[in-house]
mmCIF file of C-alpha atoms and ligand atoms in Angstrom:
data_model
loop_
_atom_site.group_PDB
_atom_site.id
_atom_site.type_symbol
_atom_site.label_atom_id
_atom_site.label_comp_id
_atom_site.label_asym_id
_atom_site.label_seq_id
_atom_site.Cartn_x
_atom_site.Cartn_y
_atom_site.Cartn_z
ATOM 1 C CA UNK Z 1 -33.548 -27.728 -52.937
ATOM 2 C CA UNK Z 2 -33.800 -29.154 -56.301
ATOM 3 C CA UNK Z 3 -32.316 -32.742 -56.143
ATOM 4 C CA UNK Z 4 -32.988 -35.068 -53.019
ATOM 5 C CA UNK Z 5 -31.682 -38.934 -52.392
ATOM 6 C CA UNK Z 6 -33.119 -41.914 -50.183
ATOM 7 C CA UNK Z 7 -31.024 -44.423 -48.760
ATOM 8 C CA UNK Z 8 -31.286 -47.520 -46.170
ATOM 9 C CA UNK Z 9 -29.462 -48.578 -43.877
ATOM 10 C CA UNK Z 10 -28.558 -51.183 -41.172
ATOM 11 C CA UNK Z 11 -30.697 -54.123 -40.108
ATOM 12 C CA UNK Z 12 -34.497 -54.067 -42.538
ATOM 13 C CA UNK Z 13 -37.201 -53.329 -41.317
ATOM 14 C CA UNK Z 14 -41.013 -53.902 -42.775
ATOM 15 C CA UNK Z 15 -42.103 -49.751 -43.685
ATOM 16 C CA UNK Z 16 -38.590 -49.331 -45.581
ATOM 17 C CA UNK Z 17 -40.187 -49.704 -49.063
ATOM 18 C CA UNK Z 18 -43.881 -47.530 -47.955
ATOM 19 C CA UNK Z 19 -41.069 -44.903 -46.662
ATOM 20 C CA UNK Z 20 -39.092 -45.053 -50.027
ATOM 21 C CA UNK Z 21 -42.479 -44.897 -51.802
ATOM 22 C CA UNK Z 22 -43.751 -41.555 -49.784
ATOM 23 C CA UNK Z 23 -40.777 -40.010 -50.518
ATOM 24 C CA UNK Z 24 -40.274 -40.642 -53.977
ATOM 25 C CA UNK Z 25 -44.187 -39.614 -54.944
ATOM 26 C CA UNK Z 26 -44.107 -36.307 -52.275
ATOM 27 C CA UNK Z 27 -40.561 -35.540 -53.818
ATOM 28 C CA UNK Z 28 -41.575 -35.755 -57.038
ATOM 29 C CA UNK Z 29 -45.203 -33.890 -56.030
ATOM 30 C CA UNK Z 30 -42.788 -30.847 -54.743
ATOM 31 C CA UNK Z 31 -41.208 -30.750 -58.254
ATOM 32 C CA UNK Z 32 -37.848 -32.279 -56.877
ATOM 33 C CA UNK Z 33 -35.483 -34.808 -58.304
ATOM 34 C CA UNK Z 34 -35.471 -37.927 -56.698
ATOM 35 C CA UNK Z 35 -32.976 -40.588 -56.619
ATOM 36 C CA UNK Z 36 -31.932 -43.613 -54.534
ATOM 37 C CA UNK Z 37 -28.853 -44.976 -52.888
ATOM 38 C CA UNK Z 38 -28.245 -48.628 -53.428
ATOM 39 C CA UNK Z 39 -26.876 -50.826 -50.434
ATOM 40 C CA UNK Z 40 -27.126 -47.830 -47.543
ATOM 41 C CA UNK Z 41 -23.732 -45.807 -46.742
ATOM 42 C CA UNK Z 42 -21.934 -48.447 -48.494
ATOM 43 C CA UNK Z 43 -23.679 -47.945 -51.878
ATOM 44 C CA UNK Z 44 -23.523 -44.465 -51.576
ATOM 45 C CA UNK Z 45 -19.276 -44.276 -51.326
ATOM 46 C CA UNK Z 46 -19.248 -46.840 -54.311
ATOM 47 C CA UNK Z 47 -21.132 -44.707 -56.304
ATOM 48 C CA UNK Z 48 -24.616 -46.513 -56.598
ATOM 49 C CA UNK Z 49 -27.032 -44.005 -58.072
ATOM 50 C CA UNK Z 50 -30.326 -44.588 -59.393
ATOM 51 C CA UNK Z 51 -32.772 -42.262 -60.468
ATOM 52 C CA UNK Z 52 -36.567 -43.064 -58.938
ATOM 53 C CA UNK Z 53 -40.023 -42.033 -60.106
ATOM 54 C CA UNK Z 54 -43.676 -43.160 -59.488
ATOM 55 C CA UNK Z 55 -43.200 -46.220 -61.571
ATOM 56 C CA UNK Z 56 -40.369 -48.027 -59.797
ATOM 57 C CA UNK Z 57 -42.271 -47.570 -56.135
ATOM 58 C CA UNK Z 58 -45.709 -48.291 -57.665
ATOM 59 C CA UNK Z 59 -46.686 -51.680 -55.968
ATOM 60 C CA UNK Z 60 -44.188 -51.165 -53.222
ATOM 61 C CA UNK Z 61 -46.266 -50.686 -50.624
ATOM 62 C CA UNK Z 62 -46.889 -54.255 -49.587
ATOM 63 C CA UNK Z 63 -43.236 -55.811 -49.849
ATOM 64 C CA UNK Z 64 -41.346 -55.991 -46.380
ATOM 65 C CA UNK Z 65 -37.244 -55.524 -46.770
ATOM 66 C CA UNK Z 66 -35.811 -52.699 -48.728
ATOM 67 C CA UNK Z 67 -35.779 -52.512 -52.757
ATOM 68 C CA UNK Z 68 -32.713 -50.299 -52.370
ATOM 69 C CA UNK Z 69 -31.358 -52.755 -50.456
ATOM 70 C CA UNK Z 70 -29.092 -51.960 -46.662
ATOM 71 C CA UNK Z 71 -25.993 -52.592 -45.310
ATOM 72 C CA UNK Z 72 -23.513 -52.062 -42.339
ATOM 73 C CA UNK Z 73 -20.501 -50.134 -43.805
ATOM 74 C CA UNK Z 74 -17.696 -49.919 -41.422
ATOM 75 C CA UNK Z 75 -15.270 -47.944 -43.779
ATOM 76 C CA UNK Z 76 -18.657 -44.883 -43.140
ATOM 77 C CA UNK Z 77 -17.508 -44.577 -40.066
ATOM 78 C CA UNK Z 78 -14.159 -43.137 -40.594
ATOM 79 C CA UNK Z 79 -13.385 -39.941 -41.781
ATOM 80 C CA UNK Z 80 -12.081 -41.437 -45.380
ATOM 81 C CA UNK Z 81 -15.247 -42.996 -45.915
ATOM 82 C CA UNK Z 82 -17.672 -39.818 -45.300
ATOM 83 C CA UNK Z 83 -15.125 -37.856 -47.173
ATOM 84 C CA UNK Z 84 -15.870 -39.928 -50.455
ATOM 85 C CA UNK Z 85 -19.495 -40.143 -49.585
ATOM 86 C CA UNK Z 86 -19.769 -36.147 -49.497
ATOM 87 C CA UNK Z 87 -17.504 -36.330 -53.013
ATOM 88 C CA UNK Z 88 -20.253 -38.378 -54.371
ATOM 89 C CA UNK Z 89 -23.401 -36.558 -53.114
ATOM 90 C CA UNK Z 90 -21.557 -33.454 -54.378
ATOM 91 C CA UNK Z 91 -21.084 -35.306 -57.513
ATOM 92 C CA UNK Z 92 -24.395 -35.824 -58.407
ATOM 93 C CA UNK Z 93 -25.606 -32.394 -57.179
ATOM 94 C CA UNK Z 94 -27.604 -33.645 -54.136
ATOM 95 C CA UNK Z 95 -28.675 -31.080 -52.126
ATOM 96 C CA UNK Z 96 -30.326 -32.873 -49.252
ATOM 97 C CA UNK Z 97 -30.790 -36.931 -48.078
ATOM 98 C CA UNK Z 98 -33.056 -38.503 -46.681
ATOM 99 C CA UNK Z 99 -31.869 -41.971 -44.566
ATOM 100 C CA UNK Z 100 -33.773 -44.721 -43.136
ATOM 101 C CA UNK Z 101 -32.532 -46.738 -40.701
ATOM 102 C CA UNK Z 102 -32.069 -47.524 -36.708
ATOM 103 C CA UNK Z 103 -29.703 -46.058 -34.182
ATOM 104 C CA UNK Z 104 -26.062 -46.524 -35.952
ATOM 105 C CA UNK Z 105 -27.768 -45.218 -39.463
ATOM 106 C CA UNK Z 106 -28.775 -42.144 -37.567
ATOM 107 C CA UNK Z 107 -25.241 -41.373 -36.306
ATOM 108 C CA UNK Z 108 -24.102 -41.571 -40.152
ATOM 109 C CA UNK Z 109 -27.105 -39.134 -41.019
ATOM 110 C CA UNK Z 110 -25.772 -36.943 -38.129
ATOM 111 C CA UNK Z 111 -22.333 -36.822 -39.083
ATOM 112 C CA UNK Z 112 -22.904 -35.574 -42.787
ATOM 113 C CA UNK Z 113 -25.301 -33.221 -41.626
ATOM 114 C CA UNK Z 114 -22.209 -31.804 -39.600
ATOM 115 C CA UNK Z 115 -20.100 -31.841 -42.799
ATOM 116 C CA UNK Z 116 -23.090 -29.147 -44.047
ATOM 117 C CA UNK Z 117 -25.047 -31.497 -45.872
ATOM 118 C CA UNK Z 118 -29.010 -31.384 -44.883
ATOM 119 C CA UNK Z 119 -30.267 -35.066 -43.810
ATOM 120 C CA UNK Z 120 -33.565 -35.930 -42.244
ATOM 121 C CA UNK Z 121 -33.631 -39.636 -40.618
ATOM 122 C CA UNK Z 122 -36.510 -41.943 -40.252
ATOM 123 C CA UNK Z 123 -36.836 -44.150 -37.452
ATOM 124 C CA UNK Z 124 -36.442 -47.619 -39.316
ATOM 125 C CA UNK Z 125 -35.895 -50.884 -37.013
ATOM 126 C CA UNK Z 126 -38.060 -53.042 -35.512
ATOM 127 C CA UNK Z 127 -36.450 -52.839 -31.995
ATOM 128 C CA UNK Z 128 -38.236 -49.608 -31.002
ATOM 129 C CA UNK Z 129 -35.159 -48.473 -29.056
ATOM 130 C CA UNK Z 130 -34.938 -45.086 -30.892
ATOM 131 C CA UNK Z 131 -35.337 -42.071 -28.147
ATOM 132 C CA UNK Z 132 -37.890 -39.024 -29.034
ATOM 133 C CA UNK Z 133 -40.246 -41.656 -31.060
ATOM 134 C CA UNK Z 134 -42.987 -43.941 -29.616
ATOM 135 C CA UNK Z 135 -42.806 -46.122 -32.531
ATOM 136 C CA UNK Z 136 -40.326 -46.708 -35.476
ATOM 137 C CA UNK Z 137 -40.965 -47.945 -38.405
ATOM 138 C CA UNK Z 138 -41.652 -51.586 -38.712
ATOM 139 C CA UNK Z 139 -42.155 -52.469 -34.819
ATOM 140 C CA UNK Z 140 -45.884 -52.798 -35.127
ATOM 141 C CA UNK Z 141 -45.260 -55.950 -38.259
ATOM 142 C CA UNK Z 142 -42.829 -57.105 -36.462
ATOM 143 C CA UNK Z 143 -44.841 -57.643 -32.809
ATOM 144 C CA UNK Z 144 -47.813 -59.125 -35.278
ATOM 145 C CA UNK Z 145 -45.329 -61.735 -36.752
ATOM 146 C CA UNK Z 146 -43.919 -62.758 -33.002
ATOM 147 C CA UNK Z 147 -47.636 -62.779 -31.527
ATOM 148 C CA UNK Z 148 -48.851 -65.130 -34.385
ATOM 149 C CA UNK Z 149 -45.833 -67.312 -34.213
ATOM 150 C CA UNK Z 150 -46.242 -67.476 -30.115
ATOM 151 C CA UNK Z 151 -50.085 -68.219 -30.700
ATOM 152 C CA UNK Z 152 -48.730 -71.203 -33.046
ATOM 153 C CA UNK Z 153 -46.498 -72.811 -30.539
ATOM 154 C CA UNK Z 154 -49.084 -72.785 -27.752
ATOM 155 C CA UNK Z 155 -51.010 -75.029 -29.279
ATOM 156 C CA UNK Z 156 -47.699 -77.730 -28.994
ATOM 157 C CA UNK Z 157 -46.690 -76.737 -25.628
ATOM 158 C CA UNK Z 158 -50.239 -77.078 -24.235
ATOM 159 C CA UNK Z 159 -50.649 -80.401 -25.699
ATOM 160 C CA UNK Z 160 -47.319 -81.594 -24.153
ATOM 161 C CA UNK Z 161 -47.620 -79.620 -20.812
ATOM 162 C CA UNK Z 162 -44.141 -78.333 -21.806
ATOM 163 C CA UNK Z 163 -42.345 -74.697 -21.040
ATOM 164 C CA UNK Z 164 -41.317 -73.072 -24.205
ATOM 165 C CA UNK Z 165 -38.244 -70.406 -24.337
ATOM 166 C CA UNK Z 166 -39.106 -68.339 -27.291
ATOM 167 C CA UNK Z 167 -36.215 -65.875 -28.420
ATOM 168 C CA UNK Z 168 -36.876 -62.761 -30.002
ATOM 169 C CA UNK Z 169 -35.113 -59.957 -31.871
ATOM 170 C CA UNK Z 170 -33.915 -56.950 -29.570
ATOM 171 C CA UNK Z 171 -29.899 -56.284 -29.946
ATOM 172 C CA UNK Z 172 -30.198 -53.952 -26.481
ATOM 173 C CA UNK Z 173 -34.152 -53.078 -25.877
ATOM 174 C CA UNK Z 174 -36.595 -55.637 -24.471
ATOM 175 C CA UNK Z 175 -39.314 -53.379 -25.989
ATOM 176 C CA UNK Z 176 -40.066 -56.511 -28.440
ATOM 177 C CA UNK Z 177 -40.142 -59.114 -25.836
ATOM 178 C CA UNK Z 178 -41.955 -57.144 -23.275
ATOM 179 C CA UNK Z 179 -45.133 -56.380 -25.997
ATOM 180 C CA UNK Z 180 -45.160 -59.946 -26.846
ATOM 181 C CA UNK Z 181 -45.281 -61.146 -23.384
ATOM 182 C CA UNK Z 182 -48.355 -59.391 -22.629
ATOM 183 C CA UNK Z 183 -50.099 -59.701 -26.025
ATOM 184 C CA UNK Z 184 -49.464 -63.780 -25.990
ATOM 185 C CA UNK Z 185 -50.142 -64.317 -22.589
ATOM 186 C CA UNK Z 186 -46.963 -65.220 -22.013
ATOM 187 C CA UNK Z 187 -45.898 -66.112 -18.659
ATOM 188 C CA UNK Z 188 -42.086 -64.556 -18.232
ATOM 189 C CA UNK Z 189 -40.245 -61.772 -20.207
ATOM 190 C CA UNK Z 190 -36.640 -62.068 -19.704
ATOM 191 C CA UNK Z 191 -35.499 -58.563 -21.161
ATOM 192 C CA UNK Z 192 -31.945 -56.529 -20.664
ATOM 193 C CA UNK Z 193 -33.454 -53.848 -18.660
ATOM 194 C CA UNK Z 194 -34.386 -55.639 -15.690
ATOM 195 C CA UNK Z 195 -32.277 -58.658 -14.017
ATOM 196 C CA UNK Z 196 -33.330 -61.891 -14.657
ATOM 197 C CA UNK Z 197 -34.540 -64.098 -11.744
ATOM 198 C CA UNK Z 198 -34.012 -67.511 -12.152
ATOM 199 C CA UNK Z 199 -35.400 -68.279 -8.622
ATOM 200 C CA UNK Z 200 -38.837 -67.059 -9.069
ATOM 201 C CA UNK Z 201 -38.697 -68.383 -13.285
ATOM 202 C CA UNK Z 202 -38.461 -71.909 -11.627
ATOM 203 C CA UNK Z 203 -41.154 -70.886 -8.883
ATOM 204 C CA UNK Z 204 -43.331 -69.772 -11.607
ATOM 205 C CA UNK Z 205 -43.179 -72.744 -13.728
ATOM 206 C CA UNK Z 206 -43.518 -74.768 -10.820
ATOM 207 C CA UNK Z 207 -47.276 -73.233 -10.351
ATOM 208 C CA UNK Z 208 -47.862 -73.514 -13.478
ATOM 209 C CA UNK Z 209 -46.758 -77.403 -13.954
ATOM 210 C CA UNK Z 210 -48.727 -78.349 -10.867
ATOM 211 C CA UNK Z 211 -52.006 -76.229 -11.858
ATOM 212 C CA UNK Z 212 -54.772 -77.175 -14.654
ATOM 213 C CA UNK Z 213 -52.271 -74.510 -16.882
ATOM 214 C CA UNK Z 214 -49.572 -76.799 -17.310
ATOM 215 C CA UNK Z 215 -47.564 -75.134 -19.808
ATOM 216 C CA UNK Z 216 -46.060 -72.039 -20.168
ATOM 217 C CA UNK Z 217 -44.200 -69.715 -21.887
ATOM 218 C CA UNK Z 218 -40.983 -67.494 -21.775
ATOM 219 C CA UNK Z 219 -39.965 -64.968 -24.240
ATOM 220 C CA UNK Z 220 -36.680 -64.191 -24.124
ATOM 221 C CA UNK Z 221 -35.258 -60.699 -25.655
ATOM 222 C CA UNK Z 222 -31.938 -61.666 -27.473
ATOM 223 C CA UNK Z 223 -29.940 -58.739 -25.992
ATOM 224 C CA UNK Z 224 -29.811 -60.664 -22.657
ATOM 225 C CA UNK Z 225 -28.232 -63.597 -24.009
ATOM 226 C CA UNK Z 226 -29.037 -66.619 -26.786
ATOM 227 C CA UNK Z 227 -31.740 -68.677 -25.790
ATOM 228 C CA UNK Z 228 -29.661 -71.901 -25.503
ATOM 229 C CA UNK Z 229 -27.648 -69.511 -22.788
ATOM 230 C CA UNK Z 230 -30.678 -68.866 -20.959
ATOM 231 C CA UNK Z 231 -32.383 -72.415 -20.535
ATOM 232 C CA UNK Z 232 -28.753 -73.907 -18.963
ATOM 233 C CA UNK Z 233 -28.271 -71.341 -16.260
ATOM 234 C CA UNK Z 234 -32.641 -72.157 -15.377
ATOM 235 C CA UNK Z 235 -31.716 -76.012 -15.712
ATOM 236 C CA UNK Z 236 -28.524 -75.144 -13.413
ATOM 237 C CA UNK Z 237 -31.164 -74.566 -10.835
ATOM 238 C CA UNK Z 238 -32.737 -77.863 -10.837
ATOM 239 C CA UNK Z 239 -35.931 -77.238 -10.044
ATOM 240 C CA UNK Z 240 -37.778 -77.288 -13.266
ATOM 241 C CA UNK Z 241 -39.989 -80.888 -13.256
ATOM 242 C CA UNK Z 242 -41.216 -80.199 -17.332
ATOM 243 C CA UNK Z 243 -39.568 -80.450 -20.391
ATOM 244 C CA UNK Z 244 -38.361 -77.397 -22.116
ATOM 245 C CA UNK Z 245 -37.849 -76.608 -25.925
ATOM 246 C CA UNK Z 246 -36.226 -73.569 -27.293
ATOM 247 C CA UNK Z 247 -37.888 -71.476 -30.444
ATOM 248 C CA UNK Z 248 -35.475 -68.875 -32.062
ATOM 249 C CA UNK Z 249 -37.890 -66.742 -34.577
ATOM 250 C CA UNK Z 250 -34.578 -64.896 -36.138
ATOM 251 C CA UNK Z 251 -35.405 -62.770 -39.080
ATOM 252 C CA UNK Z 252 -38.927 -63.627 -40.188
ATOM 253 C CA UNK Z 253 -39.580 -60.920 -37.395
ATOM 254 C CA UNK Z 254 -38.713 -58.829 -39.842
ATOM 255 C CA UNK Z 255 -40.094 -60.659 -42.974
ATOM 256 C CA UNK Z 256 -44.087 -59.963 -43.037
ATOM 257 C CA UNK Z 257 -46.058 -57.380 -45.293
ATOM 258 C CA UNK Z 258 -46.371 -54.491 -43.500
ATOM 259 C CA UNK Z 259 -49.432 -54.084 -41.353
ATOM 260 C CA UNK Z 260 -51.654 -51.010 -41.720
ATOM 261 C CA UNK Z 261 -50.085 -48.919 -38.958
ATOM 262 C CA UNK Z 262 -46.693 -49.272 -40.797
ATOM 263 C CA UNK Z 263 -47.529 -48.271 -43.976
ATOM 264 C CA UNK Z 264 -49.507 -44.881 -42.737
ATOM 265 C CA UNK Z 265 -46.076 -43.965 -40.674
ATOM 266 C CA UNK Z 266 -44.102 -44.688 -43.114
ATOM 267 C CA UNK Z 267 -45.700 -42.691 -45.399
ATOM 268 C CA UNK Z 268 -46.518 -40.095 -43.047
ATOM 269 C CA UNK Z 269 -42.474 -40.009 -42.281
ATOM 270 C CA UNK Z 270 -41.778 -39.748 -45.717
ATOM 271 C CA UNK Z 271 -44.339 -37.092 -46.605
ATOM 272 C CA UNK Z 272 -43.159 -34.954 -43.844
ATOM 273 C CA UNK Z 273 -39.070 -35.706 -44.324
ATOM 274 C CA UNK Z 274 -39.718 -33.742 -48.258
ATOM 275 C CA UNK Z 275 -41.674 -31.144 -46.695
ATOM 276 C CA UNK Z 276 -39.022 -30.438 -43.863
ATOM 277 C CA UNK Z 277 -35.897 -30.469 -46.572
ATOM 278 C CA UNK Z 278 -38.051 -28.415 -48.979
ATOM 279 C CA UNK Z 279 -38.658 -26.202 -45.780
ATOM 280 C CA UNK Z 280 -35.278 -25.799 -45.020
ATOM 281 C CA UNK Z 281 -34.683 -27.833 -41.939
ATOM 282 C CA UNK Z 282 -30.895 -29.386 -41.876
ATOM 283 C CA UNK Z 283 -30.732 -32.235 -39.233
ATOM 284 C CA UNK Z 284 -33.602 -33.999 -37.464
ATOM 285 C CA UNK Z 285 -35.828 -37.047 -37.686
ATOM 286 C CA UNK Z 286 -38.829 -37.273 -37.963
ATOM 287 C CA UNK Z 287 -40.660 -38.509 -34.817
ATOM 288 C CA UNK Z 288 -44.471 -39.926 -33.445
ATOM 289 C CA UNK Z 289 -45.295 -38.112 -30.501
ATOM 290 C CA UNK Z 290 -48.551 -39.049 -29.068
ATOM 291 C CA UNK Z 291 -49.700 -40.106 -32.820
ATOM 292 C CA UNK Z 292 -48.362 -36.728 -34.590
ATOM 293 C CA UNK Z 293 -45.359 -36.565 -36.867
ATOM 294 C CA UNK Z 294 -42.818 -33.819 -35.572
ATOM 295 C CA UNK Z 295 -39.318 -33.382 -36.471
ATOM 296 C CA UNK Z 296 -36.231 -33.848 -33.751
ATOM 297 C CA UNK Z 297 -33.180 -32.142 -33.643
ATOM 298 C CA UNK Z 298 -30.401 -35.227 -34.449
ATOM 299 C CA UNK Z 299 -28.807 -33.648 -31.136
ATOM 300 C CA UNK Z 300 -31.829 -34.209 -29.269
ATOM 301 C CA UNK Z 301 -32.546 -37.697 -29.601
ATOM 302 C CA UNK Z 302 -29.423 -39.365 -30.701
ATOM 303 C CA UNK Z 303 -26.655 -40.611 -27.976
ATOM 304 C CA UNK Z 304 -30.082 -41.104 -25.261
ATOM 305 C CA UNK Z 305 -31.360 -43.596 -23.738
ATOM 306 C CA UNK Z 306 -34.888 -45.209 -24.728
ATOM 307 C CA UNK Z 307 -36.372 -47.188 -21.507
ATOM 308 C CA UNK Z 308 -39.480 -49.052 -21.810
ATOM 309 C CA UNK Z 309 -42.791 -47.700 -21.395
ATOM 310 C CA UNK Z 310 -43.628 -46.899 -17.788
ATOM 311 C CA UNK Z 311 -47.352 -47.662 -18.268
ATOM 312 C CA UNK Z 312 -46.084 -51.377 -19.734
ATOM 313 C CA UNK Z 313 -44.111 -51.734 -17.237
ATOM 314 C CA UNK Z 314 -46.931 -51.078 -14.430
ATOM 315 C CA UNK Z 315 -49.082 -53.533 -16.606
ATOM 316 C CA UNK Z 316 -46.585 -56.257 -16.954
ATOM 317 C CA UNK Z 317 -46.270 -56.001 -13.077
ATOM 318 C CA UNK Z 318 -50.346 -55.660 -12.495
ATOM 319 C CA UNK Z 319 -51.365 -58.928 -14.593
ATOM 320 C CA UNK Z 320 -48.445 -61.115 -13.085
ATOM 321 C CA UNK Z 321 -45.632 -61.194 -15.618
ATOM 322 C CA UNK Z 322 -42.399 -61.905 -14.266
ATOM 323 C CA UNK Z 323 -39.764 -59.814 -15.635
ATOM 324 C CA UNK Z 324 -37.246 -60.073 -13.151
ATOM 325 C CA UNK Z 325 -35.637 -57.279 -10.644
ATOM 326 C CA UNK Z 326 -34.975 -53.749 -11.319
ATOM 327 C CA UNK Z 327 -31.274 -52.830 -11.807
ATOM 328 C CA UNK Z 328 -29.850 -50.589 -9.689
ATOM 329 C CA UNK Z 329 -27.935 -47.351 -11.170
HETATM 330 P P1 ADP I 401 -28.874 -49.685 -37.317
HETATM 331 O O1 ADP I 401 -28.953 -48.457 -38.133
HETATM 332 O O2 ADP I 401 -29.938 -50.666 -37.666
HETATM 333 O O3 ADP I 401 -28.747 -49.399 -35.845
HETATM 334 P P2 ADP I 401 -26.001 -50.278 -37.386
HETATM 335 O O4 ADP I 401 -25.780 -49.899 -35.966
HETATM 336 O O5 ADP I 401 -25.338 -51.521 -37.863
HETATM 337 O O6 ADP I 401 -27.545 -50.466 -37.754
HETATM 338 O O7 ADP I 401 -25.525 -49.040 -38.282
HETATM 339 C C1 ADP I 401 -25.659 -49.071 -39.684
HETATM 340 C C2 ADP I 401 -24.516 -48.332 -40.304
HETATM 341 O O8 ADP I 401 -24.540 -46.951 -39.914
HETATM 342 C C3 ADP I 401 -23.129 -48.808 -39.900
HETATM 343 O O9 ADP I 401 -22.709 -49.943 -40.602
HETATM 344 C C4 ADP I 401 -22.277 -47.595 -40.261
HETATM 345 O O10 ADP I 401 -22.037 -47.546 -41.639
HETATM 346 C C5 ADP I 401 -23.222 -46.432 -39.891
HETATM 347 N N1 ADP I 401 -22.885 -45.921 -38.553
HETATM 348 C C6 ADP I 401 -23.141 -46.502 -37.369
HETATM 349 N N2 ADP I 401 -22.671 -45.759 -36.346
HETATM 350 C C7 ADP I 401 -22.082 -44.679 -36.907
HETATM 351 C C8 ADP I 401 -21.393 -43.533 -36.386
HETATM 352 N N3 ADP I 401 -21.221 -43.345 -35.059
HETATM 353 N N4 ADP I 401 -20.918 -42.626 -37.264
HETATM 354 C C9 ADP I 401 -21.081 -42.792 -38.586
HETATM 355 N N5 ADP I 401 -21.723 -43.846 -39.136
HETATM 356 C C10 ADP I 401 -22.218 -44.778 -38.320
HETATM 357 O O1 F6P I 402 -31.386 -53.727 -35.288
HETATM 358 C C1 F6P I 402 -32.452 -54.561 -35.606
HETATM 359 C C2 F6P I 402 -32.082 -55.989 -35.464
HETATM 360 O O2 F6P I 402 -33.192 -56.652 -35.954
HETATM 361 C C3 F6P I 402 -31.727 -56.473 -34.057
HETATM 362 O O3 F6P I 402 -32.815 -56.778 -33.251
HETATM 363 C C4 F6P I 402 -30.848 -57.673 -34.337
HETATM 364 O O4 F6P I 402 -29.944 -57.920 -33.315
HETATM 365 C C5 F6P I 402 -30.116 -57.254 -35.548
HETATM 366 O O5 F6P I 402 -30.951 -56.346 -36.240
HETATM 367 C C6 F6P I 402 -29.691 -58.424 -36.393
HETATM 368 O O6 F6P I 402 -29.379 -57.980 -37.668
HETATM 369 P P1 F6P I 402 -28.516 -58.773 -38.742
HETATM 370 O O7 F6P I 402 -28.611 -60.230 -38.451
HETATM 371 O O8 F6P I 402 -29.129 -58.379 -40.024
HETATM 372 O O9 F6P I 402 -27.129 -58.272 -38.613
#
């Protein structure tokens, strides 16, 4: 292993650049060449190659996003466009790459490492809805952005004894809006994994409207349905007396410096993805398990299902959250 390259991919998340930055500084600590993909899978079949050293991460640390930059590729997932990204890593003599991105980036790790290149993946979304990992990279900034944001529009909703739908990230996990329900004090989670109960929403707020706490708040997990979806099917009902007003946070969840506990995984990630290619390992990411770093087979972990945390779960249920009804299987 002489010459190793980063990439990102897929949807930012704060901990890209600390990642980048680990692995740049342990690469280049291991004696290795070091160079970065531009613009994720796509960059990599145009040909966008840049060499990196200490200098270019050096102040890195702090910025959310991705200096290399990310993007979705469709033409990677063919056959063509892996093809020409092998012809390219071949071209510049790349002997192993490391990738950092959520669930789809993973796949595209997995599927050059089964064209016999060696790729280690790093858990890099905020949604948390990687399996084998307790947290990916980025999910603890992100659940500090949505809990000060939530704080924020208490204030308004408590001086207008109004009901506040606050949509949050989450393509198909709830993990976000689950967290932020119980961190804010938030009244209702409406999340994909359980079924949402407009019934008992409407009961709740009812409570609520007639008791000293008249306002209250709902955070809704995108991966359900918009927000605007969400607060006709509860006025359908007809039974909510207050006013309600919609927040959609959008990407600022992803926009703040990244907290302490995303820098130290991302760097512990990083650290440990160089060791594992300089140790030989071929296809695996790197993984917290009960606040370790470990490596996981790409087979192990990828096509599986992440549910929420059981222990959440109980706790959501235990301090009177509703979060709606189980769904059969
Ligand atoms: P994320 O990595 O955040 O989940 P996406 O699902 O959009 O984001 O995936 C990012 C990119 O990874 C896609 O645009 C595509 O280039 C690549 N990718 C996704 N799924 C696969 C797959 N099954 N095989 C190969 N590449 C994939
Ligand atoms: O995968 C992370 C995520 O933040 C999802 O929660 C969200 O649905 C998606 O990315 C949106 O990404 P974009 O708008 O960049 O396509």
């Amino acid at each position: 292993m002489k010459r190793i390259a980063v990439l990102t991919s897929g949807g930012d998340s704060p901990g890209m650049n600390p990642a980048i930055r680990s692995v740049t500084r342990a690469g280049l600590h291991k004696g290795l060449e070091v160079l970065g993909i531009r613009n994720g899978y796509q960059g990599l079949i145009d040909d966008e190659v840049m060499p990196l050293d200490s200098h270019i991460v050096s102040g890195r640390i702090r910025d959310a996003g991705t200096f290399l930059q990310s993007s979705r590729c469709p033409e990677f997932v063919k056959e063509s466009g892996q093809l020409r990204a092998m012809e390219v890593l071949k071209k510049h003599r790349i002997d192993g790459l490391i990738v950092i991105g959520g669930d789809g980036s993973l796949n595209g790790a997995r599927a050059l490492h089964r064209r016999g290149l060696s790729v280690i993946g790093l858990p890099g979304t905020i949604d948390n809805d990687l399996f084998g990992t307790d947290m990916g990279i980025g999910v603890d900034t992100a659940l500090n952005t949505i809990i000060s944001l939530v704080d924020m529009i208490r204030a308004t909703a408590a001086s207008h004894r109004r009901c506040f739908v606050v949509e949050v990230m989450g393509r198909g996990s709830g993990y976000l809006a689950l967290m932020t329900t119980i961190s804010t004090g938030s009244q209702v989670a409406v999340i994909p994994e359980y079924r949402v109960n407009y019934e008992r929403i409407a009961q709740v707020l009812d409570r609520r409207f007639s008791s000293h706490h008249n306002n209250s708040v709902i955070i809704v997990a995108e991966g359900v349905c918009p927000g605007t979806v969400f607060m006709e099917r509860l006025a359908e009902l007809g039974k909510v007396r207050q006013e309600i007003r919609l927040t959609v946070l959008g990407h600022v969840q992803r926009g703040a410096s990244p907290t302490h506990y995303d820098r130290l995984l991302a760097s512990r990630m990083g650290e440990m993805a160089v060791l594992a290619l300089t140790s030989g390992e071929k296809g695996s990411m790197t993984a917290a398990v009960n606040g370790k770093i470990q490596l996981r087979d790409f087979d192990e972990i990828l096509d599986k299902h992440k549910g929420l945390p059981a222990d959440s779960i109980r706790l959501a249920r235990n301090i009177g959250i509703e979060f709606g009804d189980a769904v059969e299987s």
